[in-house]
Short mmCIF file of C-alpha atoms in Angstrom, two decimals:
data_model
loop_
_atom_site.label_atom_id
_atom_site.label_comp_id
_atom_site.label_asym_id
_atom_site.label_seq_id
_atom_site.Cartn_x
_atom_site.Cartn_y
_atom_site.Cartn_z
CA GLU A 8 -34.11 -17.09 13.83
CA THR A 9 -32.11 -12.61 13.49
CA GLY A 10 -34.44 -11.24 11.62
CA VAL A 11 -31.21 -10.49 9.58
CA THR A 12 -30.35 -13.04 6.69
CA GLN A 13 -27.21 -13.93 5.32
CA THR A 14 -26.07 -15.23 2.44
CA PRO A 15 -24.07 -17.22 1.91
CA ARG A 16 -21.67 -18.01 5.76
CA HIS A 17 -18.51 -18.32 4.56
CA LEU A 18 -16.66 -17.77 0.86
CA VAL A 19 -13.90 -18.78 -0.32
CA MET A 20 -13.11 -16.83 -3.37
CA GLY A 21 -10.18 -16.94 -6.35
CA MET A 22 -8.97 -13.71 -6.72
CA THR A 23 -10.59 -13.94 -10.60
CA ASN A 24 -14.40 -14.81 -9.37
CA LYS A 25 -16.68 -13.08 -9.41
CA LYS A 26 -19.24 -13.64 -6.23
CA SER A 27 -22.55 -12.29 -4.77
CA LEU A 28 -23.37 -12.18 -1.24
CA LYS A 29 -27.59 -11.85 -0.16
CA CYS A 30 -29.07 -10.19 2.71
CA GLU A 31 -32.92 -10.20 3.30
CA GLN A 32 -34.82 -8.63 6.59
CA HIS A 33 -38.01 -9.37 7.81
CA LEU A 34 -38.34 -6.28 9.88
CA GLY A 35 -40.00 -3.52 7.16
CA HIS A 36 -37.25 -1.35 7.79
CA ASN A 37 -36.19 1.00 5.57
CA ALA A 38 -32.91 1.12 5.61
CA MET A 39 -29.58 -1.23 4.35
CA TYR A 40 -26.08 -0.94 4.89
CA TRP A 41 -22.70 -2.92 4.30
CA TYR A 42 -20.36 -3.10 6.22
CA LYS A 43 -17.36 -5.17 6.46
CA GLN A 44 -15.38 -6.27 9.49
CA SER A 45 -11.94 -6.82 10.39
CA ALA A 46 -9.99 -8.02 13.43
CA LYS A 47 -9.52 -5.95 15.49
CA LYS A 48 -10.07 -2.40 13.94
CA PRO A 49 -13.76 -1.25 13.43
CA LEU A 50 -16.85 -1.76 11.72
CA GLU A 51 -16.96 0.08 7.95
CA LEU A 52 -18.71 1.08 6.27
CA MET A 53 -19.22 0.45 3.00
CA PHE A 54 -22.91 1.39 2.22
CA VAL A 55 -26.47 2.41 2.62
CA TYR A 56 -29.84 1.85 1.31
CA SER A 57 -32.43 3.86 2.37
CA LEU A 58 -36.20 3.12 0.14
CA GLU A 59 -33.99 1.42 -2.29
CA GLU A 60 -31.89 5.03 -3.17
CA ARG A 61 -27.99 4.59 -2.65
CA VAL A 62 -27.72 7.40 0.02
CA GLU A 63 -23.60 6.85 0.39
CA ASN A 64 -19.97 4.54 -0.38
CA ASN A 65 -17.34 5.20 2.01
CA SER A 66 -14.74 5.48 -0.88
CA VAL A 67 -15.68 1.67 -1.56
CA PRO A 68 -13.87 0.76 -4.00
CA SER A 69 -15.16 -0.96 -7.39
CA ARG A 70 -14.61 -4.57 -7.29
CA PHE A 71 -17.67 -3.94 -4.82
CA SER A 72 -20.48 -3.52 -6.53
CA PRO A 73 -23.61 -3.18 -3.94
CA GLU A 74 -27.51 -3.72 -6.02
CA CYS A 75 -30.76 -2.75 -4.00
CA PRO A 76 -33.79 -4.39 -6.40
CA ASN A 77 -36.30 -3.39 -2.82
CA SER A 78 -36.59 -2.24 0.37
CA SER A 79 -36.16 -6.27 1.85
CA HIS A 80 -33.47 -7.04 -0.21
CA LEU A 81 -29.57 -6.42 -0.52
CA PHE A 82 -26.75 -7.40 -2.30
CA LEU A 83 -22.74 -7.79 -2.73
CA HIS A 84 -21.15 -7.98 -6.14
CA LEU A 85 -17.55 -9.25 -5.56
CA HIS A 86 -15.40 -9.30 -8.15
CA THR A 87 -11.91 -9.56 -9.16
CA LEU A 88 -11.03 -9.17 -5.16
CA GLN A 89 -7.53 -8.72 -3.38
CA PRO A 90 -6.49 -10.57 -0.19
CA GLU A 91 -7.15 -7.94 2.14
CA ASP A 92 -10.63 -7.83 1.06
CA SER A 93 -10.69 -11.35 2.90
CA ALA A 94 -13.09 -9.77 5.93
CA LEU A 95 -17.12 -10.85 7.59
CA TYR A 96 -19.37 -8.73 5.55
CA LEU A 97 -22.08 -8.01 7.85
CA CYS A 98 -25.75 -6.59 6.61
CA ALA A 99 -27.90 -4.67 8.93
CA SER A 100 -31.46 -2.43 9.11
CA SER A 101 -33.09 -0.23 10.50
CA PRO A 102 -35.95 1.97 10.49
CA SER A 103 -34.42 4.67 9.05
CA ASP A 104 -30.98 5.52 6.93
CA ARG A 105 -30.42 9.21 10.03
CA GLY A 106 -28.40 7.17 12.63
CA ASP A 107 -31.15 7.59 15.55
CA SER A 108 -32.48 4.68 16.39
CA PRO A 109 -30.06 0.74 16.76
CA LEU A 110 -29.00 -1.33 13.70
CA HIS A 111 -30.76 -5.20 12.90
CA PHE A 112 -27.61 -7.10 11.89
CA GLY A 113 -27.29 -10.23 10.35
CA ASN A 114 -24.61 -13.00 11.05
CA GLY A 115 -21.97 -12.05 8.38
CA THR A 116 -20.58 -13.44 5.65
CA ARG A 117 -17.63 -14.59 5.75
CA LEU A 118 -15.05 -14.39 2.66
CA THR A 119 -11.36 -15.24 2.15
CA VAL A 120 -10.12 -14.16 -0.65
CA THR A 121 -6.96 -16.82 -2.08
CA GLU B 30 -11.18 13.96 14.16
CA ASP B 31 -13.94 12.06 15.65
CA GLN B 32 -12.99 9.08 17.73
CA VAL B 33 -14.50 6.44 19.63
CA THR B 34 -12.22 4.37 21.93
CA GLN B 35 -12.51 1.91 23.66
CA SER B 36 -10.36 -0.20 26.24
CA PRO B 37 -9.09 -2.34 27.34
CA GLU B 38 -8.51 -4.35 24.32
CA ALA B 39 -9.18 -7.35 26.15
CA LEU B 40 -10.41 -8.87 29.87
CA ARG B 41 -9.74 -11.89 31.05
CA LEU B 42 -12.55 -12.57 34.33
CA GLN B 43 -13.38 -14.98 37.29
CA GLU B 44 -17.29 -16.08 37.06
CA GLY B 45 -18.26 -13.03 39.23
CA GLU B 46 -15.48 -10.86 38.83
CA SER B 47 -16.91 -7.99 38.48
CA SER B 48 -15.33 -4.74 36.69
CA SER B 49 -16.20 -2.51 33.06
CA LEU B 50 -15.49 -2.04 30.00
CA ASN B 51 -14.42 2.41 29.01
CA CYS B 52 -16.10 3.88 25.91
CA SER B 53 -13.75 7.57 25.38
CA TYR B 54 -14.95 9.56 22.50
CA THR B 55 -13.83 12.88 21.27
CA VAL B 56 -16.46 13.44 18.88
CA SER B 57 -18.49 16.81 19.67
CA GLY B 58 -22.42 16.80 19.22
CA LEU B 59 -23.60 13.92 20.21
CA ARG B 60 -27.43 12.27 19.19
CA GLY B 61 -26.38 8.56 21.40
CA LEU B 62 -24.30 6.70 22.56
CA PHE B 63 -24.97 3.16 20.91
CA TRP B 64 -23.18 -0.90 22.24
CA TYR B 65 -24.16 -4.22 20.93
CA ARG B 66 -22.69 -7.12 22.00
CA GLN B 67 -20.58 -9.84 19.58
CA ASP B 68 -20.57 -13.51 20.18
CA PRO B 69 -18.12 -15.20 17.58
CA GLY B 70 -19.63 -16.66 14.67
CA LYS B 71 -22.81 -14.14 15.08
CA GLY B 72 -23.59 -10.06 13.61
CA PRO B 73 -23.79 -7.35 16.62
CA GLU B 74 -26.96 -7.21 18.55
CA PHE B 75 -27.98 -4.02 19.91
CA LEU B 76 -27.97 -3.49 23.66
CA PHE B 77 -28.02 -0.37 24.95
CA THR B 78 -28.23 3.31 23.19
CA LEU B 79 -28.17 6.57 25.92
CA TYR B 80 -28.37 10.22 24.64
CA SER B 81 -27.74 12.60 27.17
CA ALA B 82 -24.58 12.66 29.63
CA GLY B 83 -26.43 11.09 33.50
CA GLU B 84 -28.11 8.93 31.87
CA GLU B 85 -28.65 4.24 33.11
CA LYS B 86 -29.53 1.99 31.28
CA GLU B 87 -30.13 -1.82 32.13
CA LYS B 88 -30.13 -5.43 31.72
CA GLU B 89 -29.45 -7.92 33.70
CA ARG B 90 -25.95 -7.72 34.47
CA LEU B 91 -25.00 -4.97 32.95
CA LYS B 92 -25.60 -1.63 33.29
CA ALA B 93 -24.64 1.69 30.86
CA THR B 94 -24.18 5.06 32.13
CA LEU B 95 -22.59 7.89 30.24
CA THR B 96 -21.16 11.08 30.74
CA LYS B 97 -19.75 14.17 28.56
CA LYS B 98 -16.96 11.90 27.74
CA GLU B 99 -17.14 8.84 28.20
CA SER B 100 -19.30 5.32 28.18
CA PHE B 101 -18.95 2.55 31.03
CA LEU B 102 -19.95 -0.86 30.40
CA HIS B 103 -20.61 -2.32 34.46
CA ILE B 104 -20.14 -5.41 34.43
CA THR B 105 -21.85 -7.07 38.12
CA ALA B 106 -21.42 -10.95 39.12
CA PRO B 107 -20.84 -11.44 35.48
CA LYS B 108 -21.39 -15.88 34.01
CA PRO B 109 -19.29 -17.45 31.53
CA GLU B 110 -22.39 -16.30 29.02
CA ASP B 111 -21.14 -12.94 29.83
CA SER B 112 -18.05 -13.66 27.17
CA ALA B 113 -18.16 -11.74 24.45
CA THR B 114 -16.81 -8.41 22.34
CA TYR B 115 -18.83 -4.74 22.87
CA LEU B 116 -18.84 -3.07 20.90
CA CYS B 117 -20.05 0.80 21.49
CA ALA B 118 -20.63 3.59 17.91
CA VAL B 119 -21.22 7.60 18.96
CA GLN B 120 -23.72 9.20 16.55
CA PHE B 121 -23.17 12.65 15.47
CA ASN B 122 -25.57 14.16 13.00
CA TYR B 123 -26.37 11.60 11.74
CA GLN B 124 -22.87 8.96 11.41
CA LEU B 125 -21.96 6.37 13.49
CA ILE B 126 -19.09 5.66 14.49
CA TRP B 127 -17.86 2.63 16.00
CA GLY B 128 -15.10 1.63 18.23
CA ALA B 129 -13.12 -1.29 17.91
CA GLY B 130 -14.61 -3.53 20.65
CA THR B 131 -13.59 -4.57 23.47
CA LYS B 132 -13.87 -8.76 23.91
CA LEU B 133 -14.67 -10.06 27.40
CA ILE B 134 -13.70 -14.00 28.77
CA ILE B 135 -14.99 -14.78 31.88
CA LYS B 136 -14.28 -18.01 32.85
CA PRO B 137 -15.62 -20.58 35.68
#
């Protein structure tokens, strides 16, 4: 089992729904990340948290709202999404947010917005 | 503009047919280059980190090399289980820039 667990694995939601993605890491890392992965495109960094404080928000629309209650858990709250938000959402963790150590990824949540 | 480009976009090989994947970058002040493997339905899995030109790392049938402008992932005598998408990412300052990946298919 991976050290980073994401739930749910698949999610289908309408444009008016509200849902949340959950990520949990069991590696004792201090930094956690949300990435968006679309077909044939590079990974897009959305949010970075270090020791539960948000350190980066890459101009992500406000319909995506992150929450990091502690260093082991990360949530991504979704509301009034658009069809172009359909993608694989990946959570990752690393020992620090300095970018100098490998990321450990979960297996992602496949989101479909109808 | 800082950029990372991977080529080819897709590569089909016969089992045992060696080849190389390319990751070129225009980032100045490289601090590290990472290679990841991603299987369908899974998250990327870390393979290698390279820090300076001339450095090489090996793992089973994979060898990663680094120059001042690009990195190669050489695959020797690949097997069907090596089929995956291979991603590279370049670190400069405290940021990572990702390539779009190369999808590798090894036919038995």
